[in-house]
Amino acid sequence: MKKVLLGIIFCLALTGCTYTTVSNLEMQTVDVHVRASDWQYTHMVDNNYFRCVIDMPEITPDVFNKGEVQAYRLFYDQTNKEWFKHILPDVFHMKEGDFLYTITVDCIYGVGWLELNYRVSDFAYDTGDYKAFAPEAMDFSIVITQGY
Protein backbone atom coordinates (compact mmCIF):
# COMPACT_ATOMS: atom_id res chain seq x y z
CA MET A 1 0.00 0.00 0.00
CA LYS A 2 2.88 2.35 0.82
CA LYS A 3 4.38 1.73 -2.63
CA VAL A 4 1.07 2.60 -4.33
CA LEU A 5 0.71 5.79 -2.26
CA LEU A 6 4.32 6.80 -2.95
CA GLY A 7 3.76 6.07 -6.67
CA ILE A 8 0.71 8.36 -6.75
CA ILE A 9 2.57 11.15 -4.93
CA PHE A 10 5.54 10.77 -7.30
CA CYS A 11 3.24 10.97 -10.37
CA LEU A 12 1.48 14.05 -8.99
CA ALA A 13 4.82 15.72 -8.36
CA LEU A 14 5.91 15.12 -11.96
CA THR A 15 2.66 16.38 -13.49
CA GLY A 16 2.21 19.50 -11.35
CA CYS A 17 1.56 22.80 -13.08
CA THR A 18 4.33 25.32 -13.29
CA TYR A 19 4.18 28.91 -14.43
CA THR A 20 6.44 31.86 -14.79
CA THR A 21 5.49 35.32 -13.64
CA VAL A 22 6.89 38.21 -15.63
CA SER A 23 6.53 41.39 -13.64
CA ASN A 24 8.24 43.91 -15.90
CA LEU A 25 5.54 44.08 -18.57
CA GLU A 26 4.09 47.41 -19.62
CA MET A 27 0.46 47.41 -20.64
CA GLN A 28 -1.51 50.06 -22.44
CA THR A 29 -5.26 50.23 -23.13
CA VAL A 30 -6.65 52.07 -26.14
CA ASP A 31 -10.40 52.64 -26.32
CA VAL A 32 -11.83 52.79 -29.83
CA HIS A 33 -15.28 53.92 -30.95
CA VAL A 34 -16.26 52.72 -34.43
CA ARG A 35 -19.19 54.60 -35.94
CA ALA A 36 -21.64 52.76 -38.18
CA SER A 37 -20.32 54.81 -41.11
CA ASP A 38 -16.72 53.69 -40.39
CA TRP A 39 -17.44 50.09 -41.43
CA GLN A 40 -16.44 49.44 -45.05
CA TYR A 41 -17.83 46.56 -47.09
CA THR A 42 -15.12 44.51 -48.82
CA HIS A 43 -17.00 43.55 -52.04
CA MET A 44 -14.70 40.53 -52.36
CA VAL A 45 -15.86 37.48 -54.29
CA ASP A 46 -16.89 34.69 -51.88
CA ASN A 47 -15.45 36.54 -48.86
CA ASN A 48 -17.65 39.53 -48.15
CA TYR A 49 -17.51 41.21 -44.78
CA PHE A 50 -17.36 44.63 -43.17
CA ARG A 51 -14.10 45.96 -41.80
CA CYS A 52 -12.65 49.01 -40.12
CA VAL A 53 -8.89 49.59 -40.32
CA ILE A 54 -7.46 51.71 -37.52
CA ASP A 55 -4.04 53.34 -37.43
CA MET A 56 -2.46 52.11 -34.21
CA PRO A 57 1.10 53.36 -33.74
CA GLU A 58 1.07 51.71 -30.29
CA ILE A 59 1.59 48.37 -32.06
CA THR A 60 5.33 48.65 -32.57
CA PRO A 61 7.66 46.00 -34.02
CA ASP A 62 8.56 45.10 -30.42
CA VAL A 63 4.89 44.59 -29.52
CA PHE A 64 4.29 42.59 -32.70
CA ASN A 65 7.30 40.31 -32.22
CA LYS A 66 7.47 39.94 -28.44
CA GLY A 67 4.28 41.41 -26.99
CA GLU A 68 0.57 40.83 -27.23
CA VAL A 69 -2.50 42.63 -28.55
CA GLN A 70 -5.93 41.61 -27.25
CA ALA A 71 -9.19 43.22 -28.34
CA TYR A 72 -12.48 43.33 -26.45
CA ARG A 73 -15.89 44.50 -27.59
CA LEU A 74 -17.52 46.75 -25.02
CA PHE A 75 -21.22 46.66 -24.17
CA TYR A 76 -23.25 48.89 -21.90
CA ASP A 77 -25.79 47.13 -19.70
CA GLN A 78 -28.73 49.56 -19.43
CA THR A 79 -30.25 47.63 -16.52
CA ASN A 80 -27.19 47.62 -14.26
CA LYS A 81 -25.72 50.86 -15.66
CA GLU A 82 -22.29 49.34 -16.21
CA TRP A 83 -19.92 48.37 -19.01
CA PHE A 84 -18.80 44.81 -19.69
CA LYS A 85 -16.38 43.22 -22.15
CA HIS A 86 -16.52 40.33 -24.62
CA ILE A 87 -13.12 39.07 -25.70
CA LEU A 88 -12.72 38.83 -29.48
CA PRO A 89 -13.62 36.86 -31.44
CA ASP A 90 -17.20 37.56 -30.40
CA VAL A 91 -19.83 35.21 -31.85
CA PHE A 92 -23.59 35.72 -31.70
CA HIS A 93 -26.22 33.34 -33.07
CA MET A 94 -29.27 35.23 -34.28
CA LYS A 95 -32.76 34.42 -35.50
CA GLU A 96 -35.15 36.64 -37.40
CA GLY A 97 -38.29 34.74 -38.30
CA ASP A 98 -37.11 31.53 -39.96
CA PHE A 99 -33.76 33.07 -40.88
CA LEU A 100 -30.88 31.79 -38.72
CA TYR A 101 -27.45 33.38 -38.95
CA THR A 102 -24.28 34.05 -36.99
CA ILE A 103 -22.50 37.36 -36.43
CA THR A 104 -18.77 37.23 -35.74
CA VAL A 105 -16.63 40.20 -34.73
CA ASP A 106 -12.88 39.64 -34.73
CA CYS A 107 -9.64 41.45 -35.40
CA ILE A 108 -6.25 41.10 -37.02
CA TYR A 109 -3.27 43.38 -36.57
CA GLY A 110 0.17 44.22 -37.80
CA VAL A 111 2.81 46.82 -37.01
CA GLY A 112 1.02 50.18 -36.79
CA TRP A 113 -2.53 48.98 -37.55
CA LEU A 114 -5.47 46.96 -36.33
CA GLU A 115 -8.39 45.75 -38.45
CA LEU A 116 -11.77 44.98 -36.89
CA ASN A 117 -13.93 42.59 -38.92
CA TYR A 118 -17.70 42.08 -38.83
CA ARG A 119 -18.96 38.96 -40.58
CA VAL A 120 -22.50 37.70 -41.01
CA SER A 121 -23.07 34.11 -42.08
CA ASP A 122 -25.67 33.43 -44.74
CA PHE A 123 -25.28 36.88 -46.28
CA ALA A 124 -27.69 37.70 -49.07
CA TYR A 125 -24.75 37.78 -51.50
CA ASP A 126 -26.69 37.30 -54.68
CA THR A 127 -29.27 39.98 -53.99
CA GLY A 128 -26.71 42.66 -53.19
CA ASP A 129 -28.60 43.35 -49.97
CA TYR A 130 -25.44 43.62 -47.86
CA LYS A 131 -26.51 47.00 -46.43
CA ALA A 132 -29.29 45.22 -44.55
CA PHE A 133 -26.53 43.48 -42.55
CA ALA A 134 -24.39 46.58 -41.97
CA PRO A 135 -22.99 46.77 -38.44
CA GLU A 136 -24.00 49.36 -35.91
CA ALA A 137 -21.62 51.62 -34.01
CA MET A 138 -19.43 49.63 -31.62
CA ASP A 139 -16.96 50.29 -28.83
CA PHE A 140 -13.75 48.34 -28.32
CA SER A 141 -10.95 48.19 -25.80
CA ILE A 142 -7.53 47.21 -27.17
CA VAL A 143 -5.00 46.00 -24.58
CA ILE A 144 -1.39 46.17 -25.76
CA THR A 145 1.36 44.45 -23.81
CA GLN A 146 4.94 45.46 -24.55
CA GLY A 147 7.51 42.81 -25.28
CA TYR A 148 9.83 41.63 -22.55
CSV table of C-alpha atoms in Angstrom, one decimal:
chain,number,residue,atom,x,y,z
A,1,MET,CA,0.0,0.0,0.0
A,2,LYS,CA,2.9,2.4,0.8
A,3,LYS,CA,4.4,1.7,-2.6
A,4,VAL,CA,1.1,2.6,-4.3
A,5,LEU,CA,0.7,5.8,-2.3
A,6,LEU,CA,4.3,6.8,-3.0
A,7,GLY,CA,3.8,6.1,-6.7
A,8,ILE,CA,0.7,8.4,-6.8
A,9,ILE,CA,2.6,11.2,-4.9
A,10,PHE,CA,5.5,10.8,-7.3
A,11,CYS,CA,3.2,11.0,-10.4
A,12,LEU,CA,1.5,14.0,-9.0
A,13,ALA,CA,4.8,15.7,-8.4
A,14,LEU,CA,5.9,15.1,-12.0
A,15,THR,CA,2.7,16.4,-13.5
A,16,GLY,CA,2.2,19.5,-11.3
A,17,CYS,CA,1.6,22.8,-13.1
A,18,THR,CA,4.3,25.3,-13.3
A,19,TYR,CA,4.2,28.9,-14.4
A,20,THR,CA,6.4,31.9,-14.8
A,21,THR,CA,5.5,35.3,-13.6
A,22,VAL,CA,6.9,38.2,-15.6
A,23,SER,CA,6.5,41.4,-13.6
A,24,ASN,CA,8.2,43.9,-15.9
A,25,LEU,CA,5.5,44.1,-18.6
A,26,GLU,CA,4.1,47.4,-19.6
A,27,MET,CA,0.5,47.4,-20.6
A,28,GLN,CA,-1.5,50.1,-22.4
A,29,THR,CA,-5.3,50.2,-23.1
A,30,VAL,CA,-6.6,52.1,-26.1
A,31,ASP,CA,-10.4,52.6,-26.3
A,32,VAL,CA,-11.8,52.8,-29.8
A,33,HIS,CA,-15.3,53.9,-31.0
A,34,VAL,CA,-16.3,52.7,-34.4
A,35,ARG,CA,-19.2,54.6,-35.9
A,36,ALA,CA,-21.6,52.8,-38.2
A,37,SER,CA,-20.3,54.8,-41.1
A,38,ASP,CA,-16.7,53.7,-40.4
A,39,TRP,CA,-17.4,50.1,-41.4
A,40,GLN,CA,-16.4,49.4,-45.0
A,41,TYR,CA,-17.8,46.6,-47.1
A,42,THR,CA,-15.1,44.5,-48.8
A,43,HIS,CA,-17.0,43.6,-52.0
A,44,MET,CA,-14.7,40.5,-52.4
A,45,VAL,CA,-15.9,37.5,-54.3
A,46,ASP,CA,-16.9,34.7,-51.9
A,47,ASN,CA,-15.5,36.5,-48.9
A,48,ASN,CA,-17.7,39.5,-48.2
A,49,TYR,CA,-17.5,41.2,-44.8
A,50,PHE,CA,-17.4,44.6,-43.2
A,51,ARG,CA,-14.1,46.0,-41.8
A,52,CYS,CA,-12.6,49.0,-40.1
A,53,VAL,CA,-8.9,49.6,-40.3
A,54,ILE,CA,-7.5,51.7,-37.5
A,55,ASP,CA,-4.0,53.3,-37.4
A,56,MET,CA,-2.5,52.1,-34.2
A,57,PRO,CA,1.1,53.4,-33.7
A,58,GLU,CA,1.1,51.7,-30.3
A,59,ILE,CA,1.6,48.4,-32.1
A,60,THR,CA,5.3,48.7,-32.6
A,61,PRO,CA,7.7,46.0,-34.0
A,62,ASP,CA,8.6,45.1,-30.4
A,63,VAL,CA,4.9,44.6,-29.5
A,64,PHE,CA,4.3,42.6,-32.7
A,65,ASN,CA,7.3,40.3,-32.2
A,66,LYS,CA,7.5,39.9,-28.4
A,67,GLY,CA,4.3,41.4,-27.0
A,68,GLU,CA,0.6,40.8,-27.2
A,69,VAL,CA,-2.5,42.6,-28.6
A,70,GLN,CA,-5.9,41.6,-27.3
A,71,ALA,CA,-9.2,43.2,-28.3
A,72,TYR,CA,-12.5,43.3,-26.5
A,73,ARG,CA,-15.9,44.5,-27.6
A,74,LEU,CA,-17.5,46.8,-25.0
A,75,PHE,CA,-21.2,46.7,-24.2
A,76,TYR,CA,-23.2,48.9,-21.9
A,77,ASP,CA,-25.8,47.1,-19.7
A,78,GLN,CA,-28.7,49.6,-19.4
A,79,THR,CA,-30.2,47.6,-16.5
A,80,ASN,CA,-27.2,47.6,-14.3
A,81,LYS,CA,-25.7,50.9,-15.7
A,82,GLU,CA,-22.3,49.3,-16.2
A,83,TRP,CA,-19.9,48.4,-19.0
A,84,PHE,CA,-18.8,44.8,-19.7
A,85,LYS,CA,-16.4,43.2,-22.2
A,86,HIS,CA,-16.5,40.3,-24.6
A,87,ILE,CA,-13.1,39.1,-25.7
A,88,LEU,CA,-12.7,38.8,-29.5
A,89,PRO,CA,-13.6,36.9,-31.4
A,90,ASP,CA,-17.2,37.6,-30.4
A,91,VAL,CA,-19.8,35.2,-31.9
A,92,PHE,CA,-23.6,35.7,-31.7
A,93,HIS,CA,-26.2,33.3,-33.1
A,94,MET,CA,-29.3,35.2,-34.3
A,95,LYS,CA,-32.8,34.4,-35.5
A,96,GLU,CA,-35.1,36.6,-37.4
A,97,GLY,CA,-38.3,34.7,-38.3
A,98,ASP,CA,-37.1,31.5,-40.0
A,99,PHE,CA,-33.8,33.1,-40.9
A,100,LEU,CA,-30.9,31.8,-38.7
A,101,TYR,CA,-27.5,33.4,-38.9
A,102,THR,CA,-24.3,34.1,-37.0
A,103,ILE,CA,-22.5,37.4,-36.4
A,104,THR,CA,-18.8,37.2,-35.7
A,105,VAL,CA,-16.6,40.2,-34.7
A,106,ASP,CA,-12.9,39.6,-34.7
A,107,CYS,CA,-9.6,41.4,-35.4
A,108,ILE,CA,-6.3,41.1,-37.0
A,109,TYR,CA,-3.3,43.4,-36.6
A,110,GLY,CA,0.2,44.2,-37.8
A,111,VAL,CA,2.8,46.8,-37.0
A,112,GLY,CA,1.0,50.2,-36.8
A,113,TRP,CA,-2.5,49.0,-37.5
A,114,LEU,CA,-5.5,47.0,-36.3
A,115,GLU,CA,-8.4,45.8,-38.4
A,116,LEU,CA,-11.8,45.0,-36.9
A,117,ASN,CA,-13.9,42.6,-38.9
A,118,TYR,CA,-17.7,42.1,-38.8
A,119,ARG,CA,-19.0,39.0,-40.6
A,120,VAL,CA,-22.5,37.7,-41.0
A,121,SER,CA,-23.1,34.1,-42.1
A,122,ASP,CA,-25.7,33.4,-44.7
A,123,PHE,CA,-25.3,36.9,-46.3
A,124,ALA,CA,-27.7,37.7,-49.1
A,125,TYR,CA,-24.7,37.8,-51.5
A,126,ASP,CA,-26.7,37.3,-54.7
A,127,THR,CA,-29.3,40.0,-54.0
A,128,GLY,CA,-26.7,42.7,-53.2
A,129,ASP,CA,-28.6,43.3,-50.0
A,130,TYR,CA,-25.4,43.6,-47.9
A,131,LYS,CA,-26.5,47.0,-46.4
A,132,ALA,CA,-29.3,45.2,-44.5
A,133,PHE,CA,-26.5,43.5,-42.6
A,134,ALA,CA,-24.4,46.6,-42.0
A,135,PRO,CA,-23.0,46.8,-38.4
A,136,GLU,CA,-24.0,49.4,-35.9
A,137,ALA,CA,-21.6,51.6,-34.0
A,138,MET,CA,-19.4,49.6,-31.6
A,139,ASP,CA,-17.0,50.3,-28.8
A,140,PHE,CA,-13.8,48.3,-28.3
A,141,SER,CA,-10.9,48.2,-25.8
A,142,ILE,CA,-7.5,47.2,-27.2
A,143,VAL,CA,-5.0,46.0,-24.6
A,144,ILE,CA,-1.4,46.2,-25.8
A,145,THR,CA,1.4,44.4,-23.8
A,146,GLN,CA,4.9,45.5,-24.5
A,147,GLY,CA,7.5,42.8,-25.3
A,148,TYR,CA,9.8,41.6,-22.5
